[in-house]
Tab-separated table of C-alpha atoms in Angstrom:
chain	number	residue	atom	x	y	z
A	1385	MET	CA	61.036	-18.439	-11.203
A	1386	LYS	CA	60.679	-18.914	-7.494
A	1387	LEU	CA	58.520	-16.343	-5.670
A	1388	LYS	CA	59.901	-15.034	-2.460
A	1389	SER	CA	57.291	-15.019	0.318
A	1390	HIS	CA	57.067	-11.926	2.539
A	1391	PHE	CA	55.271	-13.848	5.236
A	1392	SER	CA	56.572	-16.803	7.100
A	1393	GLY	CA	54.042	-19.506	8.036
A	1394	GLN	CA	54.095	-18.444	11.676
A	1395	LYS	CA	53.335	-14.799	10.839
A	1396	LEU	CA	50.464	-15.828	8.604
A	1397	ARG	CA	48.953	-18.037	11.333
A	1398	ARG	CA	49.249	-15.171	13.811
A	1399	ALA	CA	47.532	-12.760	11.432
A	1400	LEU	CA	44.681	-15.201	10.795
A	1401	LEU	CA	44.221	-15.839	14.513
A	1402	THR	CA	44.064	-12.069	15.145
A	1403	ILE	CA	41.384	-11.664	12.467
A	1404	VAL	CA	39.301	-14.518	13.898
A	1405	GLY	CA	39.733	-13.083	17.411
A	1406	VAL	CA	38.564	-9.630	16.320
A	1407	MET	CA	35.558	-11.150	14.542
A	1408	LEU	CA	34.581	-13.166	17.619
A	1409	ALA	CA	34.944	-10.131	19.896
A	1410	THR	CA	32.851	-7.996	17.546
A	1411	ASN	CA	30.160	-10.642	17.572
A	1412	ALA	CA	30.205	-10.992	21.376
A	1413	PHE	CA	29.930	-7.253	21.968
A	1414	ALA	CA	27.424	-6.655	19.220
A	1415	GLY	CA	24.575	-6.047	21.656
A	1416	ARG	CA	26.498	-3.333	23.469
A	1417	VAL	CA	27.160	-0.973	20.615
A	1418	PRO	CA	24.741	1.870	19.998
A	1419	THR	CA	21.874	0.890	17.750
A	1420	LYS	CA	21.959	2.696	14.426
A	1421	TYR	CA	18.632	1.609	13.054
A	1422	ASN	CA	17.271	4.342	10.893
A	1423	ASP	CA	20.229	5.436	8.844
A	1424	ARG	CA	20.859	2.172	7.043
A	1425	TYR	CA	19.392	1.640	3.624
A	1426	GLN	CA	18.857	-2.054	4.260
A	1427	THR	CA	16.835	-1.280	7.360
A	1428	MET	CA	14.267	0.404	5.154
A	1429	TYR	CA	13.477	-2.917	3.472
A	1430	VAL	CA	13.399	-4.708	6.832
A	1431	GLU	CA	10.872	-2.176	8.088
A	1432	GLN	CA	8.856	-2.442	4.886
A	1433	GLU	CA	8.608	-6.168	5.464
A	1434	LEU	CA	7.807	-5.671	9.160
A	1435	PHE	CA	5.039	-3.178	8.396
A	1436	ARG	CA	3.811	-5.160	5.369
A	1437	LYS	CA	0.333	-5.495	6.855
A	1438	ARG	CA	0.136	-1.886	8.044
A	1439	PRO	CA	0.959	0.547	5.210
A	1440	GLU	CA	-0.522	3.426	7.236
A	1441	LEU	CA	2.068	2.804	9.986
A	1442	LEU	CA	4.883	2.570	7.459
A	1443	ALA	CA	3.869	5.992	6.136
A	1444	CYS	CA	4.452	7.339	9.665
A	1445	VAL	CA	7.821	5.538	9.941
A	1446	ASN	CA	8.891	7.059	6.619
A	1447	SER	CA	7.836	10.523	7.772
A	1448	ALA	CA	9.781	10.025	11.020
A	1449	LYS	CA	12.926	9.032	9.111
A	1450	GLU	CA	12.680	12.104	6.908
A	1451	PHE	CA	12.206	14.220	10.024
A	1452	VAL	CA	15.419	12.729	11.443
A	1453	GLN	CA	17.356	13.531	8.303
A	1454	ALA	CA	16.087	17.100	8.315
A	1455	ASN	CA	16.637	17.749	12.024
A	1456	ASN	CA	19.568	15.520	12.991
A	1457	ASN	CA	17.575	14.285	15.983
A	1458	SER	CA	19.872	11.585	17.345
A	1459	LEU	CA	17.144	10.213	19.597
A	1460	PHE	CA	15.562	8.523	16.573
A	1461	ASN	CA	18.771	6.574	15.961
A	1462	LYS	CA	18.163	4.748	19.229
A	1463	LEU	CA	14.800	3.376	18.098
A	1464	ARG	CA	13.834	-0.084	16.963
A	1465	PHE	CA	10.505	-1.396	15.746
A	1466	THR	CA	9.267	-4.842	16.714
A	1467	PRO	CA	6.349	-7.082	15.648
A	1468	LYS	CA	4.502	-5.680	18.677
A	1469	SER	CA	4.820	-2.192	17.159
A	1470	VAL	CA	2.874	-3.497	14.160
A	1471	GLN	CA	0.174	-5.126	16.285
A	1472	THR	CA	-0.388	-2.210	18.656
A	1473	GLY	CA	-0.018	0.731	16.257
A	1474	TYR	CA	-3.215	2.611	15.529
A	1475	MET	CA	-4.579	5.612	13.707
A	1476	VAL	CA	-7.344	8.087	14.481
A	1477	ASP	CA	-8.731	10.736	12.161
A	1478	GLY	CA	-10.607	13.955	12.623
A	1479	VAL	CA	-11.095	17.480	11.358
A	1480	GLN	CA	-9.293	20.525	12.786
A	1481	ASN	CA	-10.067	24.021	11.471
A	1482	GLY	CA	-11.803	22.494	8.451
A	1483	VAL	CA	-8.800	20.365	7.504
A	1484	ALA	CA	-8.857	16.587	7.915
A	1485	PHE	CA	-5.979	15.011	9.765
A	1486	GLU	CA	-4.757	11.554	10.696
A	1487	LYS	CA	-2.823	10.823	13.841
A	1488	THR	CA	-0.745	7.644	13.847
A	1489	VAL	CA	0.692	6.247	17.063
A	1490	ILE	CA	3.395	3.546	17.044
A	1491	LYS	CA	4.851	1.957	20.154
A	1492	ALA	CA	8.524	1.235	19.552
A	1493	GLU	CA	11.513	0.488	21.751
A	1494	GLY	CA	14.411	2.834	22.393
A	1495	ARG	CA	17.784	2.771	24.157
A	1496	ILE	CA	18.622	6.024	25.884
A	1497	ARG	CA	21.837	4.739	27.451
A	1498	ALA	CA	23.070	3.137	24.283
A	1499	TYR	CA	26.593	2.467	25.590
A	1500	SER	CA	25.399	0.533	28.625
A	1501	MET	CA	26.410	-3.114	28.770
A	1502	PHE	CA	22.796	-4.087	29.564
A	1503	GLU	CA	19.989	-4.465	27.037
A	1504	ASN	CA	17.985	-1.554	28.381
A	1505	TRP	CA	15.225	-1.143	25.808
A	1506	GLU	CA	12.456	1.157	26.990
A	1507	LEU	CA	9.051	2.094	25.613
A	1508	ALA	CA	9.212	4.788	22.940
A	1509	ILE	CA	6.142	6.293	21.328
A	1510	VAL	CA	6.336	7.779	17.838
A	1511	THR	CA	3.407	10.011	16.911
A	1512	CYS	CA	2.714	11.398	13.430
A	1513	ASP	CA	0.124	14.155	13.034
A	1514	GLN	CA	-0.608	14.357	9.338
A	1515	PRO	CA	-2.953	17.118	8.162
A	1516	LEU	CA	-4.371	16.687	4.654
A	1517	GLY	CA	-1.978	18.353	2.218
A	1518	GLY	CA	0.327	19.589	4.978
A	1519	GLU	CA	3.636	18.692	6.531
A	1520	PRO	CA	3.541	15.916	9.135
A	1521	LYS	CA	4.415	16.755	12.731
A	1522	ILE	CA	6.539	14.035	14.315
A	1523	THR	CA	7.046	13.571	18.042
A	1524	LEU	CA	8.999	10.994	19.981
A	1525	GLU	CA	8.547	10.232	23.658
A	1526	MET	CA	11.077	7.919	25.190
A	1527	GLY	CA	11.855	6.663	28.662
A	1528	ASN	CA	8.820	8.138	30.435
B	626	MET	CA	43.764	-12.607	-47.073
B	627	ILE	CA	41.719	-9.361	-47.090
B	628	ARG	CA	38.798	-11.164	-48.725
B	629	LYS	CA	38.898	-13.884	-46.062
B	630	PHE	CA	38.991	-11.273	-43.322
B	631	PHE	CA	36.036	-9.438	-44.927
B	632	ARG	CA	33.996	-12.675	-45.210
B	633	THR	CA	34.624	-13.522	-41.588
B	634	GLY	CA	33.535	-10.018	-40.565
B	635	VAL	CA	30.282	-10.211	-42.540
B	636	ALA	CA	29.509	-13.674	-41.125
B	637	PHE	CA	30.133	-12.403	-37.606
B	638	CYS	CA	27.842	-9.364	-38.113
B	639	LEU	CA	25.064	-11.544	-39.559
B	640	GLY	CA	25.331	-14.016	-36.690
B	641	PHE	CA	25.272	-11.209	-34.145
B	642	SER	CA	22.181	-9.654	-35.789
B	643	VAL	CA	20.343	-12.995	-35.729
B	644	LEU	CA	21.255	-13.417	-32.082
B	645	ILE	CA	19.965	-9.953	-31.167
B	646	LEU	CA	16.736	-10.317	-33.159
B	647	SER	CA	15.975	-13.740	-31.673
B	648	GLN	CA	16.007	-12.359	-28.096
B	649	PRO	CA	12.526	-11.804	-26.605
B	650	ALA	CA	11.740	-8.083	-26.411
B	651	ALA	CA	12.080	-6.638	-22.914
B	652	ALA	CA	8.958	-4.971	-21.529
B	653	ASN	CA	8.758	-1.289	-22.339
B	654	VAL	CA	6.119	-0.566	-19.748
B	655	GLU	CA	7.161	-1.976	-16.396
B	656	ALA	CA	4.507	-1.718	-13.710
B	657	VAL	CA	4.716	-2.805	-10.085
B	658	GLY	CA	2.085	-2.857	-7.395
B	659	THR	CA	-0.806	-4.413	-5.590
B	660	PRO	CA	-1.723	-8.033	-6.396
B	661	LEU	CA	-5.372	-6.893	-6.247
B	662	LEU	CA	-5.139	-5.536	-9.811
B	663	ALA	CA	-2.516	-7.885	-11.235
B	664	SER	CA	-4.847	-9.942	-13.439
B	665	THR	CA	-6.730	-6.890	-14.747
B	666	LEU	CA	-3.593	-4.928	-15.615
B	667	ARG	CA	-1.883	-7.960	-17.164
B	668	GLN	CA	-4.946	-8.467	-19.385
B	669	TRP	CA	-4.980	-4.779	-20.334
B	670	GLY	CA	-1.242	-5.020	-21.024
B	671	ALA	CA	-1.724	-8.004	-23.358
B	672	ASN	CA	-4.484	-6.110	-25.247
B	673	PHE	CA	-2.248	-3.047	-25.553
B	674	THR	CA	0.694	-5.120	-26.816
B	675	ARG	CA	-1.521	-6.578	-29.576
B	676	GLU	CA	-2.497	-3.064	-30.697
B	677	SER	CA	0.835	-1.297	-30.325
B	678	SER	CA	3.650	-3.902	-30.127
B	679	ILE	CA	4.700	-2.257	-26.849
B	680	ALA	CA	5.309	-4.897	-24.199
B	681	VAL	CA	3.809	-4.464	-20.725
B	682	ALA	CA	4.904	-6.310	-17.566
B	683	TYR	CA	3.288	-6.209	-14.133
B	684	THR	CA	5.054	-7.327	-10.958
B	685	ASN	CA	3.341	-7.853	-7.614
B	686	ALA	CA	4.955	-6.016	-4.700
B	687	LEU	CA	4.272	-4.602	-1.269
B	688	GLU	CA	2.800	-1.103	-1.042
B	689	ASP	CA	5.827	0.932	-0.064
B	690	VAL	CA	8.270	-1.269	-1.950
B	691	SER	CA	6.378	-0.346	-5.133
B	692	THR	CA	6.831	3.361	-4.457
B	693	THR	CA	10.494	2.920	-3.482
B	694	GLU	CA	11.286	0.910	-6.587
B	695	LEU	CA	9.507	3.459	-8.771
B	696	PHE	CA	11.497	6.206	-7.048
B	697	VAL	CA	14.861	4.538	-7.668
B	698	GLY	CA	13.947	4.006	-11.308
B	699	ILE	CA	13.386	0.245	-11.501
B	700	TYR	CA	9.766	0.548	-12.665
B	701	ASP	CA	7.818	3.072	-14.738
B	702	VAL	CA	4.579	3.054	-12.757
B	703	ALA	CA	3.504	1.887	-9.300
B	704	ILE	CA	-0.065	0.880	-8.471
B	705	VAL	CA	-0.887	1.316	-4.779
B	706	GLU	CA	-3.942	0.805	-2.570
B	707	TYR	CA	-2.722	3.149	0.155
B	708	PRO	CA	-1.931	6.568	-1.359
B	709	LEU	CA	0.990	8.719	-0.304
B	710	THR	CA	0.224	12.025	1.368
B	711	GLU	CA	0.330	15.123	-0.831
B	712	PHE	CA	3.380	16.296	1.134
B	713	ARG	CA	5.308	13.100	0.404
B	714	VAL	CA	4.219	13.005	-3.251
B	715	ASN	CA	5.687	16.490	-3.715
B	716	LYS	CA	8.809	15.626	-1.750
B	717	LEU	CA	9.509	12.564	-3.917
B	718	ALA	CA	8.554	14.508	-7.085
B	719	LEU	CA	5.930	11.939	-8.044
B	720	VAL	CA	2.610	12.246	-9.796
B	721	GLN	CA	-0.187	10.323	-8.060
B	722	PHE	CA	-3.480	9.760	-9.836
B	723	PRO	CA	-6.653	7.724	-9.185
B	724	LEU	CA	-7.026	4.689	-11.445
B	725	PHE	CA	-9.760	2.420	-10.082
B	726	SER	CA	-12.351	2.486	-7.351
B	727	PHE	CA	-14.333	-0.242	-5.676
B	728	GLY	CA	-16.940	-0.415	-2.965
B	729	VAL	CA	-16.518	-2.217	0.324
B	730	ALA	CA	-19.534	-4.414	0.989
B	731	VAL	CA	-20.908	-5.813	4.237
B	732	VAL	CA	-22.006	-9.411	3.650
B	733	THR	CA	-23.953	-11.845	5.807
B	734	ASN	CA	-24.941	-15.504	6.030
B	735	VAL	CA	-28.247	-15.430	7.916
B	736	PRO	CA	-30.606	-18.341	7.137
B	737	GLY	CA	-33.917	-17.153	5.725
B	738	VAL	CA	-32.829	-13.506	5.410
B	739	PRO	CA	-31.523	-12.402	1.985
B	740	ALA	CA	-28.464	-10.164	2.508
B	741	GLY	CA	-29.822	-7.506	0.152
B	742	THR	CA	-32.753	-6.833	2.493
B	743	LEU	CA	-30.593	-6.255	5.582
B	744	ARG	CA	-29.529	-2.745	6.633
B	745	PHE	CA	-26.570	-1.643	8.733
B	746	ASN	CA	-24.892	1.519	9.911
B	747	GLY	CA	-21.488	2.230	11.446
B	748	LYS	CA	-22.804	2.280	15.016
B	749	VAL	CA	-24.437	-1.160	14.823
B	750	LEU	CA	-21.501	-2.709	12.941
B	751	ALA	CA	-19.034	-1.325	15.525
B	752	ALA	CA	-21.167	-2.778	18.331
B	753	ILE	CA	-21.162	-6.168	16.549
B	754	TYR	CA	-17.377	-6.138	16.065
B	755	MET	CA	-16.843	-5.080	19.702
B	756	GLY	CA	-18.993	-7.955	20.945
B	757	GLN	CA	-21.748	-5.704	22.318
B	758	ILE	CA	-24.357	-7.148	19.930
B	759	THR	CA	-24.109	-10.928	19.877
B	760	ARG	CA	-27.448	-12.182	18.467
B	761	TRP	CA	-29.192	-11.481	15.179
B	762	ASP	CA	-32.537	-10.655	16.795
B	763	ASP	CA	-30.983	-7.874	18.937
B	764	ALA	CA	-33.235	-4.822	19.251
B	765	ARG	CA	-30.581	-2.505	17.772
B	766	ILE	CA	-30.455	-4.532	14.536
B	767	ALA	CA	-34.250	-4.867	14.458
B	768	GLU	CA	-34.638	-1.088	14.855
B	769	ILE	CA	-32.942	-0.347	11.520
B	770	ASN	CA	-34.498	-3.396	9.828
B	771	PRO	CA	-38.237	-2.892	10.270
B	772	GLY	CA	-40.355	-5.717	8.836
B	773	VAL	CA	-37.429	-8.168	8.591
B	774	LYS	CA	-37.852	-11.372	10.634
B	775	LEU	CA	-34.463	-11.881	12.290
B	776	PRO	CA	-33.571	-15.332	13.677
B	777	ASP	CA	-32.447	-15.959	17.252
B	778	ILE	CA	-28.947	-17.161	16.367
B	779	ALA	CA	-25.470	-16.014	17.348
B	780	ILE	CA	-23.578	-13.484	15.229
B	781	VAL	CA	-20.138	-14.587	14.041
B	782	PRO	CA	-18.174	-11.433	13.069
B	783	LEU	CA	-15.405	-12.163	10.567
B	784	ALA	CA	-12.464	-9.782	10.454
B	785	GLN	CA	-9.385	-9.650	8.245
B	786	SER	CA	-5.761	-8.944	9.042
B	787	ASP	CA	-4.509	-8.527	5.496
B	788	GLY	CA	-3.256	-4.955	5.594
B	789	SER	CA	-5.621	-3.977	2.795
B	790	ILE	CA	-7.342	-0.701	2.017
B	791	THR	CA	-10.639	-2.638	2.301
B	792	THR	CA	-9.982	-3.266	5.997
B	793	LEU	CA	-8.648	0.257	6.559
B	794	ASN	CA	-11.715	1.942	5.073
B	795	PHE	CA	-14.112	-0.454	6.786
B	796	THR	CA	-12.591	0.531	10.148
B	797	ARG	CA	-12.876	4.215	9.117
B	798	TYR	CA	-16.627	3.599	8.720
B	799	LEU	CA	-16.830	1.937	12.149
B	800	ALA	CA	-14.834	4.761	13.795
B	801	ALA	CA	-17.121	7.349	12.195
B	802	GLY	CA	-20.183	5.529	13.549
B	803	SER	CA	-18.962	4.794	17.068
B	804	GLU	CA	-16.953	7.057	19.360
B	805	THR	CA	-16.107	4.000	21.512
B	806	TRP	CA	-14.526	2.297	18.501
B	807	ARG	CA	-12.699	5.492	17.545
B	808	GLN	CA	-11.259	5.997	21.031
B	809	ASN	CA	-10.456	2.403	21.977
B	810	ILE	CA	-9.657	0.559	18.767
B	811	GLY	CA	-9.008	3.128	16.060
B	812	ILE	CA	-8.473	2.835	12.346
B	813	GLY	CA	-6.091	0.379	10.762
B	814	SER	CA	-5.476	-2.039	7.949
B	815	GLY	CA	-4.413	-4.875	10.250
B	816	LEU	CA	-5.870	-4.085	13.652
B	817	MET	CA	-5.937	-6.216	16.759
B	818	TRP	CA	-9.627	-7.011	16.477
B	819	PRO	CA	-11.505	-6.902	19.816
B	820	LEU	CA	-13.018	-10.359	19.288
B	821	GLY	CA	-9.735	-12.103	18.605
B	822	GLU	CA	-8.008	-13.516	15.585
B	823	ALA	CA	-8.929	-12.381	12.116
B	824	GLN	CA	-8.986	-14.255	8.803
B	825	LYS	CA	-5.840	-14.065	6.695
B	826	ASP	CA	-7.400	-12.148	3.796
B	827	SER	CA	-10.671	-11.385	2.030
B	828	VAL	CA	-10.711	-14.724	0.180
B	829	ALA	CA	-10.342	-16.705	3.429
B	830	ALA	CA	-13.009	-14.492	5.039
B	831	ALA	CA	-15.430	-15.067	2.124
B	832	GLN	CA	-14.990	-18.845	2.318
B	833	LYS	CA	-15.449	-18.785	6.098
B	834	LEU	CA	-18.604	-16.680	5.690
B	835	LEU	CA	-20.133	-19.181	3.273
B	836	ASP	CA	-19.393	-22.023	5.700
B	837	THR	CA	-20.616	-20.274	8.859
B	838	GLU	CA	-24.267	-19.774	9.749
B	839	GLY	CA	-24.863	-16.374	11.342
B	840	ALA	CA	-21.616	-14.885	9.987
B	841	ILE	CA	-21.092	-11.246	9.031
B	842	GLY	CA	-18.058	-9.851	7.209
B	843	PHE	CA	-16.813	-7.213	4.818
B	844	GLN	CA	-15.501	-7.752	1.295
B	845	PRO	CA	-14.161	-5.772	-1.640
B	846	ALA	CA	-16.957	-5.607	-4.237
B	847	MET	CA	-14.859	-7.664	-6.702
B	848	ASN	CA	-15.292	-10.714	-4.455
B	849	LEU	CA	-19.111	-10.608	-4.471
B	850	ALA	CA	-19.608	-12.183	-7.895
B	851	ARG	CA	-16.687	-14.567	-7.356
B	852	PHE	CA	-18.249	-16.038	-4.195
B	853	SER	CA	-21.936	-15.478	-5.115
B	854	LEU	CA	-22.380	-13.012	-2.260
B	855	THR	CA	-24.812	-10.108	-2.027
B	856	SER	CA	-24.089	-6.841	-0.256
B	857	THR	CA	-26.332	-5.561	2.493
B	858	GLN	CA	-27.572	-1.958	2.438
B	859	LEU	CA	-25.470	0.600	4.313
B	860	GLN	CA	-26.364	3.973	5.784
B	861	ASN	CA	-24.401	6.861	4.277
B	862	ALA	CA	-23.468	10.202	5.844
B	863	GLN	CA	-26.806	11.680	4.726
B	864	GLY	CA	-28.681	9.016	6.704
B	865	GLU	CA	-29.900	7.189	3.571
B	866	PHE	CA	-29.787	3.381	3.335
B	867	VAL	CA	-28.339	2.640	-0.087
B	868	SER	CA	-27.567	-0.481	-2.139
B	869	LEU	CA	-24.176	-1.217	-3.660
B	870	SER	CA	-23.748	-0.873	-7.419
B	871	ASP	CA	-20.842	-0.094	-9.742
B	872	VAL	CA	-22.631	3.043	-10.941
B	873	ARG	CA	-23.032	4.305	-7.370
B	874	VAL	CA	-19.372	3.534	-6.536
B	875	GLY	CA	-18.170	5.275	-9.719
B	876	GLU	CA	-20.291	8.314	-8.909
B	877	THR	CA	-19.048	8.378	-5.295
B	878	SER	CA	-15.383	8.262	-6.303
B	879	ARG	CA	-15.944	10.909	-8.996
B	880	LYS	CA	-17.515	13.224	-6.413
B	881	PHE	CA	-14.729	12.551	-3.922
B	882	ILE	CA	-11.975	13.278	-6.479
B	883	ALA	CA	-13.698	16.486	-7.618
B	884	ARG	CA	-14.293	17.645	-4.056
B	885	ALA	CA	-12.578	20.928	-3.208
B	886	GLN	CA	-13.034	20.774	0.582
B	887	ARG	CA	-10.131	19.419	2.587
B	888	ASP	CA	-12.152	17.889	5.429
B	889	LEU	CA	-12.130	14.283	4.196
B	890	ILE	CA	-9.081	12.061	3.708
B	891	ALA	CA	-10.697	8.966	2.190
B	892	PRO	CA	-13.970	8.356	0.275
B	893	VAL	CA	-15.720	7.095	3.394
B	894	ASN	CA	-18.935	8.771	4.525
B	895	LEU	CA	-18.866	11.390	1.776
B	896	PRO	CA	-21.512	13.947	2.806
B	897	VAL	CA	-23.335	13.785	-0.533
B	898	SER	CA	-26.757	12.266	-1.172
B	899	GLY	CA	-26.925	8.887	-2.937
B	900	THR	CA	-23.276	7.948	-2.364
B	901	TRP	CA	-22.004	4.548	-1.190
B	902	PRO	CA	-20.442	5.087	2.268
B	903	ILE	CA	-17.297	2.921	1.959
B	904	VAL	CA	-15.308	3.296	-1.245
B	905	SER	CA	-11.621	2.608	-1.852
B	906	ILE	CA	-9.537	4.175	-4.587
B	907	VAL	CA	-6.461	2.527	-6.114
B	908	TYR	CA	-3.834	5.027	-7.247
B	909	GLY	CA	-1.111	5.030	-9.867
B	910	GLN	CA	2.209	6.740	-9.242
B	911	MET	CA	4.804	7.916	-11.755
B	912	LYS	CA	7.877	10.108	-11.532
B	913	GLN	CA	7.399	13.705	-12.651
B	914	VAL	CA	10.806	13.595	-14.318
B	915	PRO	CA	11.449	9.956	-15.230
B	916	GLU	CA	14.964	8.666	-15.953
B	917	ASP	CA	13.737	6.496	-18.804
B	918	ILE	CA	11.587	8.940	-20.706
B	919	PRO	CA	10.677	6.672	-23.686
B	920	ASP	CA	9.386	3.983	-21.318
B	921	ALA	CA	7.556	6.559	-19.212
B	922	MET	CA	5.861	7.963	-22.315
B	923	GLU	CA	4.884	4.450	-23.391
B	924	THR	CA	3.432	3.969	-19.914
B	925	VAL	CA	1.397	7.144	-20.432
B	926	GLN	CA	0.284	5.767	-23.811
B	927	PHE	CA	-0.712	2.466	-22.217
B	928	LEU	CA	-2.763	4.023	-19.408
B	929	SER	CA	-4.399	6.544	-21.767
B	930	TRP	CA	-5.295	3.862	-24.296
B	931	ALA	CA	-6.650	1.520	-21.623
B	932	LEU	CA	-8.880	4.135	-20.019
B	933	LYS	CA	-10.062	5.512	-23.377
B	934	ASN	CA	-11.102	2.062	-24.624
B	935	PRO	CA	-13.202	0.491	-21.873
B	936	ASP	CA	-14.961	-1.719	-24.455
B	937	LYS	CA	-11.636	-3.395	-25.305
B	938	ASN	CA	-10.459	-3.634	-21.693
B	939	SER	CA	-12.836	-5.446	-19.408
B	940	VAL	CA	-12.683	-5.274	-15.601
B	941	PRO	CA	-14.121	-7.731	-13.077
B	942	PRO	CA	-17.574	-6.801	-11.687
B	943	GLY	CA	-17.139	-4.455	-8.749
B	944	LEU	CA	-13.996	-2.751	-10.041
B	945	VAL	CA	-14.680	0.660	-11.581
B	946	PRO	CA	-11.987	2.348	-13.726
B	947	VAL	CA	-11.668	6.102	-13.344
B	948	ALA	CA	-12.575	8.105	-16.466
B	949	TYR	CA	-9.665	9.108	-18.747
B	950	GLU	CA	-10.617	12.793	-18.387
B	951	VAL	CA	-9.895	12.567	-14.652
B	952	VAL	CA	-6.477	10.953	-15.125
B	953	ALA	CA	-5.307	12.976	-18.174
B	954	PRO	CA	-4.322	16.188	-16.290
B	955	TYR	CA	-2.065	14.126	-14.006
B	956	LEU	CA	-0.450	12.247	-16.901
B	957	ASN	CA	0.237	15.545	-18.656
B	958	LYS	CA	2.402	16.625	-15.704
B	959	ILE	CA	4.950	13.927	-16.540
B	960	GLN	CA	7.912	15.483	-18.281
B	961	GLY	CA	8.653	14.199	-21.777
B	962	LYS	CA	11.379	15.468	-24.063
B	963	LYS	CA	13.762	14.441	-26.793
B	964	THR	CA	15.818	11.632	-25.367
B	965	PHE	CA	19.538	10.967	-25.440
B	966	ASP	CA	19.140	8.664	-28.437
B	967	GLY	CA	17.250	11.294	-30.393
B	968	ARG	CA	13.779	9.747	-30.177
B	969	ALA	CA	11.202	12.485	-30.302
B	970	VAL	CA	8.705	11.851	-27.529
B	971	LYS	CA	5.698	14.060	-27.166
B	972	LYS	CA	4.555	15.111	-23.761
B	973	GLY	CA	1.649	12.931	-22.616
B	974	SER	CA	1.092	11.538	-26.101
B	975	ALA	CA	-1.540	8.854	-26.502
B	976	LEU	CA	-2.320	6.386	-29.260
């Protein structure tokens, strides 16, 4: 039995060319779309690898992500962590009202104007104040 | 025809049974965690398998990956150097319990001066690692080492960038001893050290120390015997200069775990007489309500058996297992019940 084709050769070529064109355009404009860093599951593993040598910083990153989920703070979606974040991150500890705390500071990069055509990454500082046994307090300063 | 069909069926069933029985048994207890304890836990696992026929497997993994993979149900227990906060443990519905402790030692290679006779405190060590004290005969070292003849040679401070709890707690000790260190450098497991590049890990640092005259470094106590090193004496929070021993480390961790006050995050500078000032605790993590309850209960059996039988389960010198009585209340929090396949599993049952 002979199968009747719904597509002529010309139509098929045109469809393939359109697909390739869309893929190329997506690739070329990839840097201009808003960065959605923290809401991807795969990103978690990338960050775990990035912060491999600094588990105390990763604890802060995890707390920050949970804070985002709980508060829908879109500012955190414009963050990215770099190898420099790992090198320059630090922690201090102390006692406040009889309760020990740890404060972790991570320097990240953030894009406030995410739709701009320029790569306008600016300094963003994530701070986690973690009292012993209590809920962490997360703050984000960006673009100052 | 029926007889032929029956014979074929029996042959097929027999063949299938042989095939199933010839497969190696999958591990019942699947543990994941720090490479620091891999050899010890694999040895304990082999001993347990001989006694109980329950297979135990241990996979090395990064700190947070271990917790994540426990959380999603891939493993039954995670072994971590850096514990989760109480808040996060509750949020993830995990049970976190201390398993081992070890001391962090300060080691030296000073010709003519046995390491065991040297004394240090956080202030002097911070000054050495910041480059403020550069020679062994400096007055600040001599002040806390009366009667010791110190040579006029340069100090070579050896740091590590391995992301370990050893490094983290050593920097806690330095930050506690020096406000300058606390303000300018901070605490971290892989800091940018003020004097430049650090050694890759504790093994590389130990080898470098042995090869370098005038070197000073810090090591987990398990490495001391391995590299024939001796710990110096350290000043604790009570102002006492104490020597490192497994008994002292065990006692320090026991006092830290039992401590009711909430003014100390890690067992560093515990304000109790006779304690070693830098101790690290390795924690186990399990799910409060595990998906695979039979495997979780076998994990509880394994840990209980291992901690109850220290004579059958050796540990390297420097590594101190936590007493079973300390761990048991945590293990009893893990939910066990009759499983889907009808196996009766007792809550927290041990061999």
